[in-house]
Short mmCIF file of C-alpha atoms and ligand atoms in Angstrom, two decimals:
data_model
loop_
_atom_site.label_atom_id
_atom_site.label_comp_id
_atom_site.label_asym_id
_atom_site.label_seq_id
_atom_site.Cartn_x
_atom_site.Cartn_y
_atom_site.Cartn_z
CA UNK A 1 -24.24 -33.73 11.42
CA UNK A 2 -21.15 -33.85 9.24
CA UNK A 3 -17.70 -33.10 10.59
CA UNK A 4 -16.70 -31.98 14.03
CA UNK A 5 -17.44 -28.84 15.96
CA UNK A 6 -13.92 -27.70 15.12
CA UNK A 7 -14.88 -27.82 11.43
CA UNK A 8 -17.83 -25.60 12.21
CA UNK A 9 -15.70 -22.97 13.93
CA UNK A 10 -13.15 -23.04 11.12
CA UNK A 11 -15.73 -22.72 8.35
CA UNK A 12 -16.25 -19.37 6.64
CA UNK A 13 -19.70 -17.85 6.43
CA UNK A 14 -20.32 -19.01 2.87
CA UNK A 15 -19.76 -22.61 4.04
CA UNK A 16 -21.86 -22.21 7.20
CA UNK A 17 -24.66 -20.74 5.14
CA UNK A 18 -24.55 -23.72 2.80
CA UNK A 19 -24.51 -26.26 5.66
CA UNK A 20 -27.39 -24.53 7.42
CA UNK A 21 -29.44 -24.07 4.26
CA UNK A 22 -29.14 -27.72 3.26
CA UNK A 23 -30.01 -28.85 6.77
CA UNK A 24 -26.69 -30.67 7.23
CA UNK A 25 -26.24 -28.81 10.50
CA UNK A 26 -28.64 -26.94 12.75
CA UNK A 27 -28.23 -23.39 13.95
CA UNK A 28 -28.05 -24.71 17.50
CA UNK A 29 -25.14 -26.98 16.56
CA UNK A 30 -23.28 -24.10 14.92
CA UNK A 31 -23.90 -21.75 17.83
CA UNK A 32 -22.99 -24.37 20.41
CA UNK A 33 -19.73 -25.14 18.60
CA UNK A 34 -18.79 -21.47 18.82
CA UNK A 35 -19.85 -21.09 22.45
CA UNK A 36 -17.82 -24.19 23.34
CA UNK A 37 -14.84 -22.79 21.56
CA UNK A 38 -15.23 -19.46 23.37
CA UNK A 39 -15.45 -21.29 26.71
CA UNK A 40 -12.28 -23.22 25.87
CA UNK A 41 -10.15 -20.45 24.38
CA UNK A 42 -11.32 -17.02 25.36
CA UNK A 43 -9.67 -17.19 28.76
CA UNK A 44 -6.43 -17.18 26.80
CA UNK A 45 -7.37 -14.72 24.01
CA UNK A 46 -9.53 -12.20 25.90
CA UNK A 47 -11.53 -11.36 22.78
CA UNK A 48 -14.98 -11.03 24.36
CA UNK A 49 -16.23 -8.60 26.99
CA UNK A 50 -19.63 -10.25 27.11
CA UNK A 51 -20.90 -13.61 25.79
CA UNK A 52 -24.59 -14.13 25.11
CA UNK A 53 -24.67 -17.92 25.89
CA UNK A 54 -28.35 -18.66 26.59
CA UNK A 55 -29.70 -15.88 24.42
CA UNK A 56 -27.59 -17.07 21.48
CA UNK A 57 -28.80 -20.65 21.87
CA UNK A 58 -32.40 -19.45 22.12
CA UNK A 59 -32.03 -17.34 18.97
CA UNK A 60 -30.48 -20.31 17.16
CA UNK A 61 -33.29 -22.61 18.33
CA UNK A 62 -35.82 -20.13 16.97
CA UNK A 63 -34.11 -20.25 13.57
CA UNK A 64 -34.16 -24.06 13.60
CA UNK A 65 -37.81 -24.06 14.54
CA UNK A 66 -38.71 -21.63 11.79
CA UNK A 67 -36.84 -23.81 9.29
CA UNK A 68 -38.63 -26.91 10.55
CA UNK A 69 -42.00 -25.30 9.91
CA UNK A 70 -40.98 -24.60 6.32
CA UNK A 71 -40.53 -20.83 6.67
CA UNK A 72 -38.55 -19.09 3.90
CA UNK A 73 -35.27 -18.11 5.59
CA UNK A 74 -32.54 -15.89 4.27
CA UNK A 75 -29.06 -17.27 3.52
CA UNK A 76 -27.62 -15.98 6.80
CA UNK A 77 -30.26 -17.43 9.12
CA UNK A 78 -28.44 -19.15 11.98
CA UNK A 79 -24.97 -17.77 11.19
CA UNK A 80 -23.27 -16.57 14.39
CA UNK A 81 -21.76 -13.13 14.76
CA UNK A 82 -19.71 -10.98 17.13
CA UNK A 83 -20.16 -7.22 17.52
CA UNK A 84 -17.56 -4.71 18.66
CA UNK A 85 -18.67 -3.36 22.02
CA UNK A 86 -19.43 0.11 20.74
CA UNK A 87 -22.33 -1.22 18.66
CA UNK A 88 -25.34 -0.45 20.80
CA UNK A 89 -27.47 -3.56 21.45
CA UNK A 90 -30.83 -3.43 23.20
CA UNK A 91 -30.68 -5.07 26.62
CA UNK A 92 -27.14 -6.37 26.01
CA UNK A 93 -24.23 -4.76 27.89
CA UNK A 94 -22.42 -2.14 25.80
CA UNK A 95 -19.35 -0.42 27.23
CA UNK A 96 -17.24 0.94 24.35
CA UNK A 97 -14.34 -0.52 26.35
CA UNK A 98 -14.84 2.11 29.06
CA UNK A 99 -15.56 1.95 32.78
CA UNK A 100 -17.77 4.99 32.36
CA UNK A 101 -20.37 2.79 30.62
CA UNK A 102 -19.94 -0.31 32.79
CA UNK A 103 -23.26 -2.02 33.37
CA UNK A 104 -25.15 -0.01 30.75
CA UNK A 105 -27.82 -1.99 28.92
CA UNK A 106 -28.98 0.21 26.05
CA UNK A 107 -32.70 0.71 25.42
CA UNK A 108 -32.28 0.41 21.63
CA UNK A 109 -30.11 -1.21 18.96
CA UNK A 110 -27.81 0.23 16.30
CA UNK A 111 -29.03 -0.02 12.72
CA UNK A 112 -26.17 -2.39 11.82
CA UNK A 113 -27.15 -4.71 14.70
CA UNK A 114 -30.82 -4.58 13.74
CA UNK A 115 -30.11 -5.34 10.08
CA UNK A 116 -27.90 -8.30 10.98
CA UNK A 117 -30.52 -9.61 13.41
CA UNK A 118 -33.22 -9.27 10.74
CA UNK A 119 -31.03 -11.33 8.41
CA UNK A 120 -31.26 -14.11 11.01
CA UNK A 121 -27.73 -13.94 12.38
CA UNK A 122 -27.16 -15.02 15.98
CA UNK A 123 -25.30 -12.67 18.33
CA UNK A 124 -22.55 -14.54 20.20
CA UNK A 125 -21.32 -11.55 22.18
CA UNK A 126 -19.57 -8.21 22.31
CA UNK A 127 -15.86 -7.87 21.66
CA UNK A 128 -13.11 -6.01 23.46
CA UNK A 129 -11.74 -2.75 22.10
CA UNK A 130 -9.62 0.24 22.96
CA UNK A 131 -11.62 2.58 25.18
CA UNK A 132 -13.94 4.63 22.92
CA UNK A 133 -11.99 3.15 19.96
CA UNK A 134 -8.92 5.25 20.74
CA UNK A 135 -5.90 3.09 20.07
CA UNK A 136 -4.19 0.63 17.78
CA UNK A 137 -3.57 -2.35 20.05
CA UNK A 138 -6.67 -2.86 22.24
CA UNK A 139 -4.37 -2.25 25.23
CA UNK A 140 -6.39 0.90 26.01
CA UNK A 141 -9.40 -1.24 26.97
CA UNK A 142 -10.44 -0.50 30.54
CA UNK A 143 -11.18 -4.20 31.00
CA UNK A 144 -8.62 -6.65 29.63
CA UNK A 145 -5.75 -7.37 27.30
CA UNK A 146 -6.59 -9.18 24.05
CA UNK A 147 -4.02 -11.49 22.50
CA UNK A 148 -3.19 -12.12 18.85
CA UNK A 149 -4.08 -15.73 17.95
CA UNK A 150 -0.92 -15.92 15.82
CA UNK A 151 1.31 -15.10 18.79
CA UNK A 152 -0.19 -14.68 22.25
CA UNK A 153 2.57 -12.27 23.27
CA UNK A 154 1.51 -9.81 20.58
CA UNK A 155 -1.34 -7.34 20.17
CA UNK A 156 -4.25 -8.18 17.83
CA UNK A 157 -4.34 -4.60 16.50
CA UNK A 158 -6.91 -2.05 17.48
CA UNK A 159 -9.18 -0.57 18.20
CA UNK A 160 -11.30 -3.52 16.96
CA UNK A 161 -8.83 -6.03 18.42
CA UNK A 162 -11.42 -8.13 20.23
CA UNK A 163 -13.15 -8.64 16.89
CA UNK A 164 -9.95 -9.52 15.04
CA UNK A 165 -8.85 -11.96 17.75
CA UNK A 166 -12.31 -13.56 17.84
CA UNK A 167 -12.50 -14.13 14.08
CA UNK A 168 -8.87 -15.17 13.57
CA UNK A 169 -9.03 -17.32 16.71
CA UNK A 170 -12.19 -19.09 15.43
CA UNK A 171 -14.39 -17.75 18.22
CA UNK A 172 -16.74 -16.16 15.64
CA UNK A 173 -16.97 -16.54 11.86
CA UNK A 174 -17.11 -12.78 11.33
CA UNK A 175 -17.58 -9.54 13.20
CA UNK A 176 -18.56 -5.91 12.92
CA UNK A 177 -15.68 -3.54 13.56
CA UNK A 178 -15.53 0.22 13.35
CA UNK A 179 -12.88 2.34 11.70
CA UNK A 180 -12.16 6.00 12.43
CA UNK A 181 -8.53 6.05 11.38
CA UNK A 182 -7.82 2.40 10.67
CA UNK A 183 -9.51 0.34 13.38
CA UNK A 184 -11.02 -2.23 11.02
CA UNK A 185 -8.17 -2.46 8.51
CA UNK A 186 -5.22 -2.47 10.92
CA UNK A 187 -6.44 -5.28 13.23
CA UNK A 188 -7.57 -7.27 10.18
CA UNK A 189 -4.11 -6.95 8.65
CA UNK A 190 -2.36 -7.97 11.87
CA UNK A 191 -4.44 -11.14 12.29
CA UNK A 192 -4.70 -12.40 8.71
CA UNK A 193 -8.28 -11.26 8.08
CA UNK A 194 -10.15 -9.22 5.53
CA UNK A 195 -11.45 -5.88 6.86
CA UNK A 196 -13.25 -3.19 4.91
CA UNK A 197 -13.92 0.42 5.85
CA UNK A 198 -16.90 1.50 3.74
CA UNK A 199 -17.32 4.87 2.04
CA UNK A 200 -18.21 7.39 4.75
CA UNK A 201 -21.99 7.65 4.87
CA UNK A 202 -22.70 4.31 3.23
CA UNK A 203 -23.17 2.37 6.49
CA UNK A 204 -25.40 3.87 9.19
CA UNK A 205 -23.76 5.33 12.30
CA UNK A 206 -27.06 5.22 14.19
CA UNK A 207 -26.34 3.46 17.47
CA UNK A 208 -22.55 3.40 17.17
CA UNK A 209 -21.01 5.05 20.21
CA UNK A 210 -19.39 8.12 18.69
CA UNK A 211 -15.65 8.78 18.68
CA UNK A 212 -15.07 11.21 15.79
CA UNK A 213 -18.33 11.61 13.94
CA UNK A 214 -16.95 12.88 10.63
CA UNK A 215 -14.70 9.79 10.37
CA UNK A 216 -16.46 6.86 12.12
CA UNK A 217 -17.70 4.01 9.92
CA UNK A 218 -18.73 0.45 10.76
CA UNK A 219 -17.71 -2.39 8.49
CA UNK A 220 -17.06 -6.10 8.16
CA UNK A 221 -14.16 -8.17 9.50
CA UNK A 222 -14.19 -11.65 8.01
CA UNK A 223 -12.08 -14.61 6.87
CA UNK A 224 -12.74 -14.07 3.17
CA UNK A 225 -13.37 -11.15 0.84
CA UNK A 226 -16.71 -12.65 -0.18
CA UNK A 227 -17.91 -12.95 3.44
CA UNK A 228 -16.94 -9.31 4.04
CA UNK A 229 -18.87 -8.20 0.95
CA UNK A 230 -21.93 -10.20 2.03
CA UNK A 231 -21.92 -8.59 5.48
CA UNK A 232 -21.45 -5.15 3.95
CA UNK A 233 -24.52 -5.67 1.77
CA UNK A 234 -26.56 -6.54 4.88
CA UNK A 235 -25.48 -3.53 6.96
CA UNK A 236 -25.11 -0.94 4.20
CA UNK A 237 -27.51 1.40 2.47
CA UNK A 238 -29.52 4.42 3.43
CA UNK A 239 -30.76 4.97 6.97
CA UNK A 240 -32.91 8.04 7.70
CA UNK A 241 -31.75 7.88 11.34
CA UNK A 242 -28.20 8.91 10.39
CA UNK A 243 -28.09 12.44 8.99
CA UNK A 244 -24.87 11.69 7.08
CA UNK A 245 -26.25 8.54 5.48
CA UNK A 246 -25.98 8.59 1.67
CA UNK A 247 -29.24 7.98 -0.13
CA UNK A 248 -28.04 5.94 -3.09
CA UNK A 249 -28.10 2.17 -3.54
CA UNK A 250 -24.93 0.24 -2.69
CA UNK A 251 -22.78 -1.11 -5.47
CA UNK A 252 -23.07 -4.88 -6.01
CA UNK A 253 -20.38 -5.95 -3.59
CA UNK A 254 -20.67 -9.75 -3.41
CA UNK A 255 -20.84 -9.90 -7.20
CA UNK A 256 -17.68 -7.79 -7.35
CA UNK A 257 -15.94 -10.22 -5.01
CA UNK A 258 -16.99 -13.19 -7.14
CA UNK A 259 -15.88 -11.44 -10.29
CA UNK A 260 -12.51 -10.62 -8.72
CA UNK A 261 -12.01 -14.23 -7.64
CA UNK A 262 -12.31 -15.26 -11.29
CA UNK A 263 -8.88 -13.71 -11.62
CA UNK A 264 -9.08 -11.33 -14.58
CA UNK A 265 -7.90 -7.80 -13.77
CA UNK A 266 -7.28 -6.72 -17.36
CA UNK A 267 -8.15 -3.06 -17.75
CA UNK A 268 -7.91 -2.32 -14.02
CA UNK A 269 -5.47 0.51 -13.35
CA UNK A 270 -3.67 0.14 -10.00
CA UNK A 271 -1.72 3.05 -8.50
CA UNK A 272 0.95 2.32 -5.91
CA UNK A 273 1.17 5.21 -3.44
CA UNK A 274 4.79 6.35 -3.18
CA UNK A 275 4.26 8.16 0.15
CA UNK A 276 3.08 4.93 1.83
CA UNK A 277 6.25 2.84 1.92
CA UNK A 278 7.59 3.70 -1.53
CA UNK A 279 11.00 5.03 -2.50
CA UNK A 280 12.16 7.74 -0.09
CA UNK A 281 9.19 7.01 2.19
CA UNK A 282 10.10 3.62 3.62
CA UNK A 283 11.35 4.75 7.01
CA UNK A 284 9.51 2.90 9.76
CA UNK A 285 8.30 0.17 7.39
CA UNK A 286 9.53 -3.35 8.03
CA UNK A 287 11.31 -5.01 5.09
CA UNK A 288 9.01 -8.04 5.33
CA UNK A 289 5.95 -5.83 5.00
CA UNK A 290 7.39 -4.07 1.95
CA UNK A 291 8.37 -7.41 0.39
CA UNK A 292 4.85 -8.88 0.81
CA UNK A 293 3.42 -5.66 -0.64
CA UNK A 294 5.69 -5.82 -3.70
CA UNK A 295 4.80 -9.47 -4.27
CA UNK A 296 1.07 -8.76 -3.96
CA UNK A 297 1.38 -6.00 -6.53
CA UNK A 298 3.20 -8.40 -8.85
CA UNK A 299 0.33 -10.85 -8.46
CA UNK A 300 -2.15 -8.12 -9.46
CA UNK A 301 0.00 -7.26 -12.46
CA UNK A 302 0.13 -10.95 -13.36
CA UNK A 303 -3.68 -10.97 -13.43
CA UNK A 304 -3.63 -8.21 -16.01
CA UNK A 305 -3.76 -5.03 -13.90
CA UNK A 306 -1.86 -2.01 -15.20
CA UNK A 307 0.38 -0.92 -12.35
CA UNK A 308 1.88 2.57 -12.02
CA UNK A 309 3.37 4.56 -9.17
CA UNK A 310 1.38 7.56 -7.95
CA UNK A 311 2.43 10.42 -5.71
CA UNK A 312 0.11 11.88 -3.06
CA UNK A 313 2.34 14.44 -1.31
CA UNK A 314 -0.21 15.55 1.32
CA UNK A 315 -0.44 12.04 2.75
CA UNK A 316 2.69 12.90 4.75
CA UNK A 317 0.49 15.28 6.76
CA UNK A 318 -2.34 12.83 7.44
CA UNK A 319 -1.10 11.77 10.86
CA UNK A 320 -0.87 15.25 12.47
CA UNK A 321 -4.13 16.32 10.81
CA UNK A 322 -5.97 13.22 12.07
CA UNK A 323 -4.63 13.65 15.60
CA UNK A 324 -6.10 17.16 15.69
CA UNK A 325 -9.44 16.43 14.04
CA UNK A 326 -10.29 13.15 15.78
CA UNK A 327 -9.50 14.37 19.33
CA UNK A 328 -11.36 17.64 18.64
CA UNK A 329 -14.52 15.78 17.69
CA UNK A 330 -13.98 13.31 20.55
CA UNK A 331 -13.72 16.11 23.12
CA UNK A 332 -17.16 17.25 22.02
CA UNK A 333 -18.70 13.76 21.76
CA UNK A 334 -17.41 12.69 25.17
CA UNK A 335 -18.90 15.71 26.93
CA UNK A 336 -22.10 13.68 27.29
CA UNK A 337 -20.54 11.37 29.89
CA UNK A 338 -21.17 13.52 32.94
CA UNK A 339 -22.69 11.01 35.33
CA UNK A 340 -26.21 12.33 35.02
CA UNK A 341 -28.10 10.53 32.28
CA UNK A 342 -26.45 7.12 32.06
CA UNK A 343 -23.35 5.20 33.03
CA UNK A 344 -21.05 5.82 35.94
CA UNK A 345 -21.74 8.50 38.57
CA UNK A 346 -19.01 8.86 41.20
CA UNK A 347 -18.58 11.07 44.26
CA UNK A 348 -22.28 11.81 44.64
CA UNK A 349 -22.48 11.47 48.45
CA UNK A 350 -24.61 14.56 49.04
CA UNK A 351 -21.68 16.74 50.06
CA UNK A 352 -20.70 17.92 46.58
CA UNK A 353 -22.27 20.13 43.95
CA UNK A 354 -23.01 18.92 40.42
CA UNK A 355 -19.79 20.25 38.87
CA UNK A 356 -17.69 18.37 41.40
CA UNK A 357 -19.64 15.15 40.85
CA UNK A 358 -19.16 15.45 37.10
CA UNK A 359 -15.43 16.08 37.53
CA UNK A 360 -15.00 13.06 39.82
CA UNK A 361 -17.10 10.87 37.53
CA UNK A 362 -14.98 11.77 34.51
CA UNK A 363 -11.73 11.46 36.47
CA UNK A 364 -12.67 7.93 37.56
CA UNK A 365 -14.54 6.81 34.47
CA UNK A 366 -12.09 7.67 31.69
CA UNK A 367 -8.71 6.02 31.12
CA UNK A 368 -5.46 7.87 30.37
CA UNK A 369 -5.61 7.80 26.55
CA UNK A 370 -9.17 9.11 26.53
CA UNK A 371 -8.17 11.93 28.86
CA UNK A 372 -5.19 12.72 26.65
CA UNK A 373 -7.49 13.01 23.63
CA UNK A 374 -10.01 15.19 25.47
CA UNK A 375 -7.25 17.57 26.55
CA UNK A 376 -5.71 17.62 23.05
CA UNK A 377 -9.06 18.22 21.40
CA UNK A 378 -10.23 20.86 23.85
CA UNK A 379 -6.96 22.70 23.37
CA UNK A 380 -7.15 22.50 19.57
CA UNK A 381 -10.68 23.93 19.62
CA UNK A 382 -10.05 26.69 22.15
CA UNK A 383 -10.42 30.28 20.97
CA UNK A 384 -7.07 31.70 20.02
CA UNK A 385 -5.76 28.31 18.91
CA UNK A 386 -8.67 27.12 16.80
CA UNK A 387 -7.34 28.47 13.49
CA UNK A 388 -3.76 27.42 14.18
CA UNK A 389 -4.67 23.80 14.94
CA UNK A 390 -8.17 22.64 14.02
CA UNK A 391 -8.45 25.08 11.09
CA UNK A 392 -5.09 24.03 9.66
CA UNK A 393 -5.94 20.36 10.06
CA UNK A 394 -9.16 20.85 8.11
CA UNK A 395 -7.15 22.47 5.30
CA UNK A 396 -4.82 19.46 5.23
CA UNK A 397 -7.91 17.26 5.01
CA UNK A 398 -8.91 19.15 1.88
CA UNK A 399 -5.42 18.71 0.40
CA UNK A 400 -5.55 14.97 1.04
CA UNK A 401 -8.94 14.74 -0.67
CA UNK A 402 -7.48 16.63 -3.65
CA UNK A 403 -4.51 14.25 -3.84
CA UNK A 404 -6.95 11.35 -4.01
CA UNK A 405 -9.03 13.04 -6.74
CA UNK A 406 -5.92 13.75 -8.79
CA UNK A 407 -4.75 10.15 -8.38
CA UNK A 408 -8.13 8.67 -9.29
CA UNK A 409 -8.12 10.68 -12.50
CA UNK A 410 -5.49 8.23 -13.70
CA UNK A 411 -6.08 4.98 -11.80
CA UNK A 412 -9.05 2.92 -10.59
CA UNK A 413 -7.65 1.90 -7.18
CA UNK A 414 -4.69 2.83 -5.02
CA UNK A 415 -2.69 0.26 -3.05
CA UNK A 416 -0.27 0.35 -0.13
CA UNK A 417 0.67 -1.78 2.85
CA UNK A 418 -2.14 -1.63 5.44
CA UNK A 419 0.34 -1.18 8.29
CA UNK A 420 4.05 -0.32 8.44
CA UNK A 421 4.84 -3.31 10.69
CA UNK A 422 3.47 -6.68 11.72
CA UNK A 423 1.78 -7.09 15.13
CA UNK A 424 4.07 -5.76 17.85
CA UNK A 425 4.61 -7.30 21.30
CA UNK A 426 2.17 -6.40 24.06
CA UNK A 427 3.43 -3.54 26.21
CA UNK A 428 6.01 -2.15 23.79
CA UNK A 429 4.14 0.97 22.65
CA UNK A 430 1.68 1.81 25.44
CA UNK A 431 3.98 4.40 26.97
CA UNK A 432 4.86 5.98 23.65
CA UNK A 433 1.72 7.46 22.07
CA UNK A 434 3.50 8.67 18.94
CA UNK A 435 4.73 5.19 18.04
CA UNK A 436 1.24 3.83 18.76
CA UNK A 437 -0.26 6.50 16.46
CA UNK A 438 2.24 5.55 13.74
CA UNK A 439 0.52 2.16 13.39
CA UNK A 440 -2.17 4.01 11.40
CA UNK A 441 0.13 5.80 8.99
CA UNK A 442 -1.25 4.02 5.93
CA UNK A 443 -4.92 3.92 6.88
CA UNK A 444 -5.45 7.58 7.86
CA UNK A 445 -5.57 9.17 4.37
CA UNK A 446 -8.64 7.21 3.22
CA UNK A 447 -10.31 7.93 6.57
CA UNK A 448 -9.78 11.69 6.27
CA UNK A 449 -11.11 11.66 2.70
CA UNK A 450 -14.09 9.43 3.56
CA UNK A 451 -13.08 6.84 0.96
CA UNK A 452 -13.56 3.06 0.97
CA UNK A 453 -10.52 0.93 1.74
CA UNK A 454 -10.03 -2.78 2.35
CA UNK A 455 -7.23 -4.79 3.91
CA UNK A 456 -6.64 -8.24 2.47
CA UNK A 457 -3.93 -10.69 3.58
CA UNK A 458 -0.78 -10.57 1.45
CA UNK A 459 1.25 -13.25 3.26
CA UNK A 460 3.39 -13.67 6.35
CA UNK A 461 6.51 -11.93 7.55
CA UNK A 462 8.41 -13.87 10.21
CA UNK A 463 5.30 -15.96 10.78
CA UNK A 464 2.96 -12.99 11.25
CA UNK A 465 0.28 -11.71 8.85
CA UNK A 466 0.74 -8.73 6.53
CA UNK A 467 -2.12 -6.91 4.80
CA UNK A 468 -2.42 -5.09 1.48
CA UNK A 469 -4.66 -2.02 1.48
CA UNK A 470 -6.80 -1.28 -1.58
CA UNK A 471 -8.44 2.19 -1.68
CA UNK A 472 -11.08 3.40 -4.15
CA UNK A 473 -13.12 6.52 -4.95
CA UNK A 474 -16.23 7.29 -2.90
CA UNK A 475 -19.03 4.76 -3.44
CA UNK A 476 -16.73 2.51 -5.49
CA UNK A 477 -16.39 0.01 -2.64
CA UNK A 478 -16.99 -2.71 -5.23
CA UNK A 479 -13.54 -2.03 -6.69
CA UNK A 480 -11.93 -2.76 -3.32
CA UNK A 481 -13.73 -6.10 -3.13
CA UNK A 482 -12.92 -7.02 -6.72
CA UNK A 483 -9.19 -6.36 -6.49
CA UNK A 484 -8.89 -7.86 -2.99
CA UNK A 485 -10.73 -11.02 -4.09
CA UNK A 486 -8.42 -11.38 -7.08
CA UNK A 487 -5.36 -11.25 -4.82
CA UNK A 488 -6.93 -13.61 -2.28
CA UNK A 489 -7.88 -16.20 -4.90
CA UNK A 490 -4.49 -16.09 -6.61
CA UNK A 491 -2.54 -16.41 -3.37
CA UNK A 492 -4.81 -19.14 -1.97
CA UNK A 493 -4.35 -21.09 -5.19
CA UNK A 494 -0.58 -20.61 -5.18
CA UNK A 495 -0.17 -21.80 -1.58
CA UNK A 496 -2.89 -24.43 -1.82
CA UNK A 497 -4.79 -23.21 1.24
CA UNK A 498 -5.94 -20.05 2.98
CA UNK A 499 -3.42 -18.01 4.91
CA UNK A 500 -5.55 -18.37 8.03
CA UNK A 501 -5.28 -22.16 7.79
CA UNK A 502 -1.63 -21.80 8.79
CA UNK A 503 -2.91 -20.80 12.20
CA UNK A 504 -3.53 -24.21 13.74
CA UNK A 505 -6.28 -25.16 16.14
CA UNK A 506 -4.89 -24.78 19.66
CA UNK A 507 -4.16 -28.05 21.39
CA UNK A 508 -7.15 -29.27 23.31
CA UNK A 509 -9.80 -27.63 21.14
CA UNK A 510 -12.35 -30.03 19.73
N1 LIG B 1 -5.66 4.21 16.12
C1 LIG B 1 -6.40 5.38 15.73
C2 LIG B 1 -6.74 6.18 16.95
O1 LIG B 1 -6.33 5.83 17.98
C3 LIG B 1 -7.62 4.97 14.96
C4 LIG B 1 -8.66 4.38 15.83
C5 LIG B 1 -9.92 4.03 15.11
O2 LIG B 1 -9.94 3.89 13.90
N2 LIG B 1 -10.97 3.92 15.87
O3 LIG B 1 -7.42 7.15 16.89
#
């Protein structure tokens, strides 16, 4: 074996795939290096809710054995992986960060999990998250706090914060996250990772525990744009088990990433969204975030992109519209947790009728943010208020979609900061839902319109990562990868190393 186990946990997937394919390292060595690192560091980071230990080593051994017998293996055979804990995995605990699902071992697997397993990847474990993916800091998890590897006193973003902490903290080379209003892009931005929310309908939702079904999408969180594109190609494409799955082939995503890395953006028209941090719309945005965004845009221009400013006036209404639509859908989706079919059942001592048992189960099983959303959503959908709230929000959704269409008539991609601020300190926003919701200001428009959007690192502000968001028309996910890869390659070359390399290995790790 070449190198140390620390090299193996710092390698990206492209490198691991090469080392495994050439036989320089075994799948067991790679998996063990990650499990050792989890054992050493996860007490501090709190990224995982469940670690697969023995099962992961057994799966890795099976890959090694298959390779030894000369079987044709795919390029990802033996590459480890972490899954956000709302990805349903057969026989493996799946909680969606909620006490109401504690102890549940699903009888089936999500399509994304199945496709990754079929590609030969090895499941390391399930990552922490805000309960039912409602949140921006992972502090709404019913189980534990997750820390940002860049600064342990800060949040790793959310709701896929266990995934971002695991990948940035070198406890997994990549992870599946899910994004309803920003939950892949925001945690990726705050931890120095690449995170892509695919076009709605292009990655199967079968087996993802539902939050807001018209918005939810699973996607990759990785250390490089190319790794993200490779994972997207594995999980994406039509699935008859998801009624909203789009039945067209995916664009060539890894090729787009490679093309972007070559550094020629001549002919690419980039629109900078004024309403997301631009002139007259910079309130709440940190100067360091705006500076990194400006510099990233200059880099794109330097690679030949034609940069213009674009106005999307309805984006100002994305936040209120999202916080009506998402809770409305959640109130309906969460009705299934009634203590009868699966998960927690509380208060069933023979003295109470079914309605009381359901009420006690839900009172005990759901945390405060989930209850807030259920109440908000039920209210917004109630007769008499439906038109005034849910109906209006749907109209705003249409206006946002129209703003995007108008913008994409003149440009190929739109860019903005991914988040208004860098990672904030743990505990500073939990009691102030509006400021927590504001963390998603920049990511919500693409969610409401169902469009693809990627976050790619654009540098550091006061030692903490900042992300640039690149949005594209529906099914043009390849444009996100191309432009993001161009920025990544140019900035890596200019600084002489990857941004994530500035995050050292914690003392004591092998
Ligand atoms: N932070 C947003 C919310 O709380 C988005 C979450 C998500 O994308 N899952 O709803």
